[in-house]
Coordinates of C-alpha atoms in Angstrom, one line a residue:
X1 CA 182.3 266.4 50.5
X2 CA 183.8 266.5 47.2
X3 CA 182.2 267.1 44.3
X4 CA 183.6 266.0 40.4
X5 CA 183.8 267.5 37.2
X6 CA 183.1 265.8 34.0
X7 CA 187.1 266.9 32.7
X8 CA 188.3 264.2 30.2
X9 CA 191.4 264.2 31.5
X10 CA 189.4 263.4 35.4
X11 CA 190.5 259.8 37.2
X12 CA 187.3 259.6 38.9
X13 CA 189.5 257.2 41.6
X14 CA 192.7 259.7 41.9
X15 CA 190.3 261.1 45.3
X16 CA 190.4 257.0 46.7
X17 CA 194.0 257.0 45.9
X18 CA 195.1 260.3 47.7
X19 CA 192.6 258.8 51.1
X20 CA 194.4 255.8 50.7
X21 CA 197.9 257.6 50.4
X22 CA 197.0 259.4 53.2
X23 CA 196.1 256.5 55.5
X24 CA 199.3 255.0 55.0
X25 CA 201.4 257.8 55.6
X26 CA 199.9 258.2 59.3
X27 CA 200.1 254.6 59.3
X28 CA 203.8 254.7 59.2
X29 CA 204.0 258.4 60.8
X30 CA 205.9 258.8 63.9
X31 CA 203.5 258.9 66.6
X32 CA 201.7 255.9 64.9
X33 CA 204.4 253.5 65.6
X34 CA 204.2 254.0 69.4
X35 CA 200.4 253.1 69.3
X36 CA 198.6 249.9 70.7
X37 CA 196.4 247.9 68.3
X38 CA 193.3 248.5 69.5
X39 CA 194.2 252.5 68.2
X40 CA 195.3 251.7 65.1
X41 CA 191.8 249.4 64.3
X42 CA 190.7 252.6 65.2
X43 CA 192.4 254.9 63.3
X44 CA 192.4 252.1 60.3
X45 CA 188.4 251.8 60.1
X46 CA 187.4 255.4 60.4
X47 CA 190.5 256.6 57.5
X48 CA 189.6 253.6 55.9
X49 CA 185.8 253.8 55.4
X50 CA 186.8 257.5 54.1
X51 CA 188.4 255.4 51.3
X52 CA 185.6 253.2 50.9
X53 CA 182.9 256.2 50.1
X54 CA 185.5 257.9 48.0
X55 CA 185.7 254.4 46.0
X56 CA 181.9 254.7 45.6
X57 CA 181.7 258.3 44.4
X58 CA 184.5 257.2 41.8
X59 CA 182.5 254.4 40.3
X60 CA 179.2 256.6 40.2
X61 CA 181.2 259.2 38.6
X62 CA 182.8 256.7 36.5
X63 CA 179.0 255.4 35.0
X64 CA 177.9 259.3 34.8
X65 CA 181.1 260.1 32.6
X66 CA 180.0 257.0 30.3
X67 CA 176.5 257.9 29.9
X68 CA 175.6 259.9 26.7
X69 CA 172.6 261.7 26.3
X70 CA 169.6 260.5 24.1
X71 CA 166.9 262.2 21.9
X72 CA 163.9 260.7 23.7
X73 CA 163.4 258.0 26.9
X74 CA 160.0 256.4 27.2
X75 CA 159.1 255.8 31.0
X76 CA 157.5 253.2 32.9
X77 CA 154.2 255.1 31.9
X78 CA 154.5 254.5 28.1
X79 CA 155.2 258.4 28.0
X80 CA 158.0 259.4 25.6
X81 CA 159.9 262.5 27.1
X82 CA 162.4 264.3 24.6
X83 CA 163.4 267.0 27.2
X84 CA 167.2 266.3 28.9
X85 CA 169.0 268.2 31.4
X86 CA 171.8 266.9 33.6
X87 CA 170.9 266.4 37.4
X88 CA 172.3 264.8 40.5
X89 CA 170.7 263.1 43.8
X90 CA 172.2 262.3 47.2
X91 CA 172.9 258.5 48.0
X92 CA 173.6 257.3 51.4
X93 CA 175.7 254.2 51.7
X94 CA 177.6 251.7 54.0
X95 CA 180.2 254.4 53.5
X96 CA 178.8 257.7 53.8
X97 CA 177.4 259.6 51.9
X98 CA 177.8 260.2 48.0
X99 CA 176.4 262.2 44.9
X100 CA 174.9 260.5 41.6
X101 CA 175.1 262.6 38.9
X102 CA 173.1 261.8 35.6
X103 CA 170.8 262.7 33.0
X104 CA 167.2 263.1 33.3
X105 CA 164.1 263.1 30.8
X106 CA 161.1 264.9 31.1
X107 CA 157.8 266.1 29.4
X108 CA 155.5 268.4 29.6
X109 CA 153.0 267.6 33.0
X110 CA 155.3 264.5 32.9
X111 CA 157.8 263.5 35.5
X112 CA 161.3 263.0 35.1
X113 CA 162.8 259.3 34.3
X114 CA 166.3 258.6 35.0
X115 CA 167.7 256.0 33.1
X116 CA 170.9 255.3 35.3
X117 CA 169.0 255.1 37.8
X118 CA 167.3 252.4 36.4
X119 CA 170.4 250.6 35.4
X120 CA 172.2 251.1 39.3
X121 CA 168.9 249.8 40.8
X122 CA 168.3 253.3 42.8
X123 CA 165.8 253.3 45.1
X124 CA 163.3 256.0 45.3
X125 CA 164.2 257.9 48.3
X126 CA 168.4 258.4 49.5
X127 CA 168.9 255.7 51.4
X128 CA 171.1 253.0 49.3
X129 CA 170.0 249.0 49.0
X130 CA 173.0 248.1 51.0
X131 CA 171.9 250.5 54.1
X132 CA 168.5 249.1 53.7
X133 CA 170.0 245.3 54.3
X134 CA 172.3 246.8 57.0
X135 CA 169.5 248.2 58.6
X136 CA 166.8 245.5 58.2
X137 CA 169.5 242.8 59.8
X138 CA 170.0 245.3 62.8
X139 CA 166.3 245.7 63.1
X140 CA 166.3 242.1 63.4
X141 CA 168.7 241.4 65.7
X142 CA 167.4 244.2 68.5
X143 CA 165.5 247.4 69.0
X144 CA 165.3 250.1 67.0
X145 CA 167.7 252.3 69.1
X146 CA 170.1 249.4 69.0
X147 CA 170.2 249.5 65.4
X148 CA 170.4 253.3 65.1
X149 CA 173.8 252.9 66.9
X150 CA 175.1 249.5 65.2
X151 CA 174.6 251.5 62.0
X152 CA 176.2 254.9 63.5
X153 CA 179.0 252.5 64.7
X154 CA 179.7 249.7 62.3
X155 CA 179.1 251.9 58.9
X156 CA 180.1 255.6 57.4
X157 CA 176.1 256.3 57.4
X158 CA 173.6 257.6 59.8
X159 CA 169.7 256.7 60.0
X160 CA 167.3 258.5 62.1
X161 CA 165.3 256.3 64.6
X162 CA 162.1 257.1 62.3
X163 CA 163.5 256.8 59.0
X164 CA 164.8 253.2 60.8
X165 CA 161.4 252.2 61.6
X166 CA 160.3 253.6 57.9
X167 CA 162.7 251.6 56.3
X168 CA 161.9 248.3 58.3
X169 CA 158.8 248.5 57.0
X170 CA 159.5 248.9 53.5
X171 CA 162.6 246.0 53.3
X172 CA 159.8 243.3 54.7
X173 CA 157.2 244.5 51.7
X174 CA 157.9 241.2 50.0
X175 CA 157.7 238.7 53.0
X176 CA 154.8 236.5 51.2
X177 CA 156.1 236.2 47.9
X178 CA 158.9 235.4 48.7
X179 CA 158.4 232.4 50.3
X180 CA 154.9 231.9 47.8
X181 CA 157.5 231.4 45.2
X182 CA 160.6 229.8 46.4
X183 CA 161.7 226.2 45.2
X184 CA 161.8 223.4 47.6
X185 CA 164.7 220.0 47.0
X186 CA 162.8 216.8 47.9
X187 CA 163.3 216.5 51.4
X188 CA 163.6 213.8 53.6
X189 CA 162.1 211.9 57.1
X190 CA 158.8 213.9 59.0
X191 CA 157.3 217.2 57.7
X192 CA 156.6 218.3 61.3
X193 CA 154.0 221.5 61.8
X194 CA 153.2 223.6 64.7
X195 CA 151.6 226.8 65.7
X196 CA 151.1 228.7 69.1
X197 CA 149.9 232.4 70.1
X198 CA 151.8 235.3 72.3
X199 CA 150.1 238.4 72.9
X200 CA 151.9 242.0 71.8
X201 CA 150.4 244.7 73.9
X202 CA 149.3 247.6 71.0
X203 CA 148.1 251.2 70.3
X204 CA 144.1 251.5 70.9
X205 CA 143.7 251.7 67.1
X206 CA 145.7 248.6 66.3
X207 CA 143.7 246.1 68.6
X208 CA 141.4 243.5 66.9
X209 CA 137.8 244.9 66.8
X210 CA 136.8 242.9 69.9
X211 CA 139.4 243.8 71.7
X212 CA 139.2 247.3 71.1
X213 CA 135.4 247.4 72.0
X214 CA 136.6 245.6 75.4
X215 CA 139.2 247.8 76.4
X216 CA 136.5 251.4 75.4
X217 CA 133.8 250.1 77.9
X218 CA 136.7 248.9 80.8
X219 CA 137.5 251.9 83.4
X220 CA 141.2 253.0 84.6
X221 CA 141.0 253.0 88.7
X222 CA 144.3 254.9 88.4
X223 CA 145.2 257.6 86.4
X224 CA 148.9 257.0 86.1
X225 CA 149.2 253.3 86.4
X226 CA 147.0 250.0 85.5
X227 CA 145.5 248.2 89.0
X228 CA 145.3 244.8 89.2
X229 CA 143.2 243.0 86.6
X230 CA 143.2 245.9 84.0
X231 CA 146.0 244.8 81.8
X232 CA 143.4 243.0 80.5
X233 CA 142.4 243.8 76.3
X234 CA 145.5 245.9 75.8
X235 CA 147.0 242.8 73.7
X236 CA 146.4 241.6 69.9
X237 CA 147.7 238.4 69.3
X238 CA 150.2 236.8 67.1
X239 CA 150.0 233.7 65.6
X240 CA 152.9 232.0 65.9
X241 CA 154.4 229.3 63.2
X242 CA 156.9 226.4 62.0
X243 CA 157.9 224.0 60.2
X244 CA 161.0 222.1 60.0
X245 CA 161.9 218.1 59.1
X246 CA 163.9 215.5 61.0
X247 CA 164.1 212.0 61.2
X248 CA 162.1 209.8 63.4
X249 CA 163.5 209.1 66.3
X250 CA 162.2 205.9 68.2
X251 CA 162.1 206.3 72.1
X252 CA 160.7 204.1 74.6
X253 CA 158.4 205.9 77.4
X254 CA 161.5 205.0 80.3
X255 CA 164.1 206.9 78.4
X256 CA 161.8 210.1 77.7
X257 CA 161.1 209.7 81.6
X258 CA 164.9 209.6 82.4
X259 CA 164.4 205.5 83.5
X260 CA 166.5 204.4 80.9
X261 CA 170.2 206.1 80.5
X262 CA 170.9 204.3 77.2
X263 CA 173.2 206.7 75.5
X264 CA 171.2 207.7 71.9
X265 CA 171.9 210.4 69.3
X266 CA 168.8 212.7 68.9
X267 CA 168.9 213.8 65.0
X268 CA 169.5 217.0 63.9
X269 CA 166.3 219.2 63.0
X270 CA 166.4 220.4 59.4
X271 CA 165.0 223.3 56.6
X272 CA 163.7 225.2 59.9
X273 CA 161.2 227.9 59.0
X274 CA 159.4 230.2 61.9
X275 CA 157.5 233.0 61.4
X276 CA 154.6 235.2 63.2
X277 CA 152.4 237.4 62.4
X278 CA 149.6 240.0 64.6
X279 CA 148.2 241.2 61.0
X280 CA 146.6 237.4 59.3
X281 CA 143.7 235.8 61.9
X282 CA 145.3 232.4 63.3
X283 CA 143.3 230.5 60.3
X284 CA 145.0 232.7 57.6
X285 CA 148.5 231.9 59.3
X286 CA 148.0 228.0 59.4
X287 CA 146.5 228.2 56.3
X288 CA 150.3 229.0 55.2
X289 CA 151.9 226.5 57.4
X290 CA 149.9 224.0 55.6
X291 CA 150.6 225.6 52.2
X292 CA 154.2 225.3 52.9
X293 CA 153.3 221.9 53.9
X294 CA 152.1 221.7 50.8
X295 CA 155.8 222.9 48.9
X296 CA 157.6 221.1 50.5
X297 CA 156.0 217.5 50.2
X298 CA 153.3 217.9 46.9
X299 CA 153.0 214.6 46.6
X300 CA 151.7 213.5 50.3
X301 CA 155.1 210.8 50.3
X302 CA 156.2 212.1 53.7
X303 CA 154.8 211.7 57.2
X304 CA 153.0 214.7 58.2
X305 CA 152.8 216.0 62.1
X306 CA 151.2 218.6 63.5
X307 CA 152.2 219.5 67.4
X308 CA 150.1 221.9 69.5
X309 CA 149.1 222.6 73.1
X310 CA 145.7 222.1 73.3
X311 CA 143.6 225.8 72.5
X312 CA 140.5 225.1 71.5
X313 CA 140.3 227.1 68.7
X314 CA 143.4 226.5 67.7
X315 CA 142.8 223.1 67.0
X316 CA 139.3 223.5 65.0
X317 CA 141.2 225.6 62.6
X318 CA 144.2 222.8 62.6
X319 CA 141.5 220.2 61.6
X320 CA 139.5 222.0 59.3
X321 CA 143.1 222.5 57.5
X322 CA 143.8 219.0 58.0
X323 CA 140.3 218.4 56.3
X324 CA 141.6 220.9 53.2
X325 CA 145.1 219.4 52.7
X326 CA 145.4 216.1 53.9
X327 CA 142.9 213.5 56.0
X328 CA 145.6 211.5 57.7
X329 CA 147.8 214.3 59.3
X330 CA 148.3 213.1 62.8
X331 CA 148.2 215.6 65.5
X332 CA 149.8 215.4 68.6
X333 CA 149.1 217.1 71.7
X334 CA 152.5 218.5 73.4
X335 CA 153.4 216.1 76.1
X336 CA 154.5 218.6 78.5
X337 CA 151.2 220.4 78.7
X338 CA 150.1 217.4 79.8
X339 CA 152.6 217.1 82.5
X340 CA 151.5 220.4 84.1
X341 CA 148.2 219.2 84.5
X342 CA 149.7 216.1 86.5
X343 CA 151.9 218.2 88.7
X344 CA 148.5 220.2 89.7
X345 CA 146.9 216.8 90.6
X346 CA 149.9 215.0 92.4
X347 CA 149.6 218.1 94.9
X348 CA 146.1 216.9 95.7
X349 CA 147.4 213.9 97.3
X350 CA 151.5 215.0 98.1
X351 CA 152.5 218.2 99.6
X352 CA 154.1 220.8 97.1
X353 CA 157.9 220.0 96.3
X354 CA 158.2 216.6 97.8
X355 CA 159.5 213.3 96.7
X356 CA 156.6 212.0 97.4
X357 CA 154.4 213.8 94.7
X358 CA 157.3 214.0 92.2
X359 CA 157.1 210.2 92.5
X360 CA 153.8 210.4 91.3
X361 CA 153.9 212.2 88.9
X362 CA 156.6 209.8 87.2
X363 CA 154.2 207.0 87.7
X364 CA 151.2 208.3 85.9
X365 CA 153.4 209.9 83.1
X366 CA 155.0 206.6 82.3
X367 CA 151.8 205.1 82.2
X368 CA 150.5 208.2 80.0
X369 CA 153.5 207.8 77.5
X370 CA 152.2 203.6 77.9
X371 CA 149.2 204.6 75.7
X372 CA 147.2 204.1 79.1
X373 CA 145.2 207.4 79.2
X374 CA 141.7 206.3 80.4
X375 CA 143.5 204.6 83.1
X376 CA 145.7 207.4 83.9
X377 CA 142.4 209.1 84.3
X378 CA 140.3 207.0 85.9
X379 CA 143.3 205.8 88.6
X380 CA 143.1 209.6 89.9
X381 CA 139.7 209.6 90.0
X382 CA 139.5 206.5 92.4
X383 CA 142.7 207.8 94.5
X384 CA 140.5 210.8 95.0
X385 CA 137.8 209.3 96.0
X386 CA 139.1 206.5 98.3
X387 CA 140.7 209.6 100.3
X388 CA 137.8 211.4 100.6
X389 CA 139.0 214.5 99.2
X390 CA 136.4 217.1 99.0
X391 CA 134.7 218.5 95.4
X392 CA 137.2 221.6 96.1
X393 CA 139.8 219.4 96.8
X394 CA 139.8 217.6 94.2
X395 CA 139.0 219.8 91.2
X396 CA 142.5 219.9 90.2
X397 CA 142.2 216.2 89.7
X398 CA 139.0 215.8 87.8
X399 CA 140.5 218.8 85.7
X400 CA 143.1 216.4 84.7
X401 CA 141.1 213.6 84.3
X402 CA 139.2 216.0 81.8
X403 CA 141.5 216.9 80.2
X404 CA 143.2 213.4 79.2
X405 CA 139.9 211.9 78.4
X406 CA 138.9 215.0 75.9
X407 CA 142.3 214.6 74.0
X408 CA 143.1 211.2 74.0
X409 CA 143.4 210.8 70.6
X410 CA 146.3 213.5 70.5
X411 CA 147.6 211.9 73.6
X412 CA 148.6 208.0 72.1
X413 CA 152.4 208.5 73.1
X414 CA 153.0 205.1 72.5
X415 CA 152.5 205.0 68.7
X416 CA 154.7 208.5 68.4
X417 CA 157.6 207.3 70.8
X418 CA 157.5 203.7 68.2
X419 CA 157.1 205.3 65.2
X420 CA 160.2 208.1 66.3
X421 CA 157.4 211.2 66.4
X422 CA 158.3 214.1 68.1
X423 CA 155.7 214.6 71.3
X424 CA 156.7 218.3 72.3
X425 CA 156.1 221.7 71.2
X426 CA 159.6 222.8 72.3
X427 CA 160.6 224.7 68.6
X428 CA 157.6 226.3 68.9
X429 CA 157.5 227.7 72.1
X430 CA 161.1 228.8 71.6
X431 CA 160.2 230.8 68.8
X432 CA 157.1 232.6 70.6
X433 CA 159.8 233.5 72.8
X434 CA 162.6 234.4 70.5
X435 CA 160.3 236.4 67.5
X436 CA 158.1 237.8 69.8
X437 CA 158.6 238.0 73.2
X438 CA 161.8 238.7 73.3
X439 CA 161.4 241.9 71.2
X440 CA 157.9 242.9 71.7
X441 CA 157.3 242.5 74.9
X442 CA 159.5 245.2 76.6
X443 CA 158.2 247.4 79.1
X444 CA 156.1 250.3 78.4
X445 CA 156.0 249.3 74.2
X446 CA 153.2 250.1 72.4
X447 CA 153.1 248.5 68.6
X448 CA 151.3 249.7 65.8
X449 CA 150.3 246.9 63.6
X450 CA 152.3 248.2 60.4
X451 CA 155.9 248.5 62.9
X452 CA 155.4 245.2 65.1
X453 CA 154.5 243.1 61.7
X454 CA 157.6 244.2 59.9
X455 CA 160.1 243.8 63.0
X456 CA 158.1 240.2 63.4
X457 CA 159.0 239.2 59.5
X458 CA 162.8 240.5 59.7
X459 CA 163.0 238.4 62.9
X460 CA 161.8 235.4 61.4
X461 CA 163.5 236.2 58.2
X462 CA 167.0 236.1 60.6
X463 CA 165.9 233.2 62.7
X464 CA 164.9 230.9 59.6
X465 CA 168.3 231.8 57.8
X466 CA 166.3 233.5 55.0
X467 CA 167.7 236.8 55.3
X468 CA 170.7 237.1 52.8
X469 CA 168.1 235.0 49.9
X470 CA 165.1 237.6 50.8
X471 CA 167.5 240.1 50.7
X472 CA 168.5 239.1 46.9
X473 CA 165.1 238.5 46.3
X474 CA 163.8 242.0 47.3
X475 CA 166.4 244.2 45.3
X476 CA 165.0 242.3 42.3
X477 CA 161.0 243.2 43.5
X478 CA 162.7 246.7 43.6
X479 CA 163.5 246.9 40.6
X480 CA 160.2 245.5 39.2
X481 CA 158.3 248.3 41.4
X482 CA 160.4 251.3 40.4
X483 CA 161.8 250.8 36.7
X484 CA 159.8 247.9 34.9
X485 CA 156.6 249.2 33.0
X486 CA 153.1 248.3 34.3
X487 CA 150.8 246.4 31.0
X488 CA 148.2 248.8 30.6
X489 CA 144.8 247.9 30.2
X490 CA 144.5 247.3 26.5
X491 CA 148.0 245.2 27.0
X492 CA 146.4 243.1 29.7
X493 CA 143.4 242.6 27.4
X494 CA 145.8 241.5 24.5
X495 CA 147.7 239.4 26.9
X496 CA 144.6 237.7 28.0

């Protein structure tokens, strides 16, 4: 690597210009002309980036040439230091790596403050803010071996597997804020909610407290492999969440059952947010949902929806947020859940994969979808009877029947399909499958709480097309951590 002098007479980019010079005189060298494209990408981006990190050194050396020394620099601390000496740090890039040379300030038992570092935003450690983008999009995208290779491959930089998972960690720090603080345009049509769970199997420490006691008092048959029945309490679960707006859509229960082929034209789902998290208890994370809720519609002039599948205790936190935020949130029970339970109880009276049982199923959920739930329920109950089907026999159907009668309230179809409600949790069982189980859920992982909850933020980050704002938004929390000074004491007193 190069290294510059501070010569007056120095062009800090005559190094850039001689790369540069050099690129194009293989470019039009002999064997050059004879090669196919694909070679001369080739040759073009690994010459090329060369020019890139020697464009980078230039400009850092261009800033340490400018900088003149001063008599005393106070740091963040409120300490003045008088002593100066020039130094110079390592900084890896997009483009490789490159030296930053500048003065530094001491005192006695004090540490050193740089101010250029201050004014080029310099993070603490070597690795540069655009690396630490580069990194937390490949991060997001796939595993952490992926990304060590995307980043060998697509930039003049390389980042250990460790110092990848470090880094992941530390590019999410500001998750929370910065969606706590992000302004929200008046939106339009429903404010639509829902949340879900998907377990991430984790290290022994990592599991919730119950968990963990579960899994100490279970015993391994098998030394090398788990029997059947013993996967059991080796998962912490994350709470999966979103929130996104659409306009209703009015449906009639024939066209949702495929009756009715009248074309219509479903609108588009907008301001999609999902997100997950294995570190806040399922409360905590609809808490949020409802806080963003909350943003997004202050004023309670929008329709608020909340779809979910049914867990018990999933729902008493729902309504006790409900009871928080707003009494006449409606919540609706995903309508495919419900059809699940049918399918179970049509095989009480049809053999499994006939016409004959796929017939009625249609029947009782065009019925269901009717508004007609206790006499969905009670129909079943009657068939079941009249056939003389035995208590085992027909436990499936009086499961069903259950089931319909404890949720009817979530189940009036016929009021959501008029109104143009959504009646299925299809966004959010995409994104348990997308953030989480598409990632965590490989074979033989085992997450730590710190790893899996960063990965699960850059994820959602991606997915919610966040990134490049967070991004922004982070290199300015940077620069508030590591350069601006922190009131003291007798300042926050004052200030109070």
């Amino acid at each position: 690597m190069t290294v510059y002098t501070n010569d007056a007479d120095f062009d800090e980019f005559s190094a850039a210009r001689e790369q540069f010079e050099k690129l194009i005189g293989k470019l039009r060298s002999e064997p050059t002309r004879t090669l196919e494209h694909g070679d001369v990408e080739s040759l073009i981006a690994r010459e090329g980036n060369e020019v890139l990190r020697r464009l980078m050194q230039g400009y850092l050396d261009q800033r340490a040439d400018a900088e003149e020394p001063l008599e005393q620099v106070t740091g963040k601390d409120g300490h003045e230091r008088r002593h100066c000496r020039a130094r110079s740090r390592d900084l890896l890039t997009v483009f490789g790596e490159v030296i930053v040379r500048r003065f530094g300030y001491s005192g006695m038992r004090l540490g050193s403050v740089f101010p250029l570092d201050e004014a080029l935003n310099l993070p603490p450690d070597k690795y540069s803010l655009g690396l630490r983008r580069k990194v937390g999009l490949e991060v997001a995208k796939g595993s952490f071996d992926e990304a060590v290779m995307a980043i060998e491959e697509g930039t003049g930089a390389q980042v250990p597997k460790r110092q990848t998972e470090q880094l992941s960690r530390a590019i999410s720090v500001d998750f929370d804020e910065f969606y706590a603080c992000q302004p929200m345009e008046a939106g339009t049509g429903l404010l639509v909610m829902s949340v879900d769970g998907k377990g991430v199997v984790m290290r022994h420490q990592d599991l919730r407290e119950g968990t963990r006691k579960a899994a100490e008092k279970s015993k391994r048959k098998l030394k090398t492999r788990l029997s059947r029945g013993e996967k059991r309490n080796r998962k912490r679960m994350a709470t999966v969440a979103s929130v996104y707006e659409v306009d209703p859509y009015p449906r009639t229960a024939e066209q949702i059952m495929g009756l009715d082929e009248a074309e219509t034209i479903r609108p588009k789902v907008r301001n999609k947010r999902v997100w997950a998290s294995l570190r806040q208890s399922p409360a905590e994370v609809i808490e949020e949902l409802f806080a963003e809720a909350e943003r997004r519609d202050p004023r309670h002039e929008r329709t608020w929806l909340v779809l979910v599948d049914g867990q018990e205790t999933q729902l008493g936190e729902v309504e006790s947020a409900i009871a928080r935020h707003r009494s006449d949130t409606v919540v609706i029970q995903d309508f495919v859940h419900a059809l699940e339970y049918l399918w179970k109880a049509a095989y009480c009276f049809h053999a499994d994969g006939t016409e004959e049982a796929e017939a009625w199923v249609q029947a009782h959920a065009l019925a269901l979808l009717q508004g007609k739930v206790s006499d969905v329920a009670a129909g079943m109950r009657r068939s079941a009877t009249r056939q003389g089907l035995s208590q085992e026999a027909r436990e499936p159907v009086d499961k069903c029947a259950d089931y319909l009668l404890k949720n009817k309230a979530r189940f009036d179809y016929a009021t959501a399909l008029a109104n143009g409600w959504p009646i299925a949790t299809g966004i959010i069982e995409g994104a348990c499958r997308h953030l989480v189980k598409d990632r965590m859920d490989l074979t033989g992982a085992r997450w730590s709480l710190d790893g899996a909850e960063a990965v699960l933020r850059l994820r959602a980050l991606r997915t919610s097309g966040d990134f490049e704002d967070y991004i922004a938004f982070h290199r300015h929390q940077e620069r508030q951590r590591n350069y601006v000074a922190v009131p003291q004491n007798d300042e926050l007193k004052l200030a109070a």
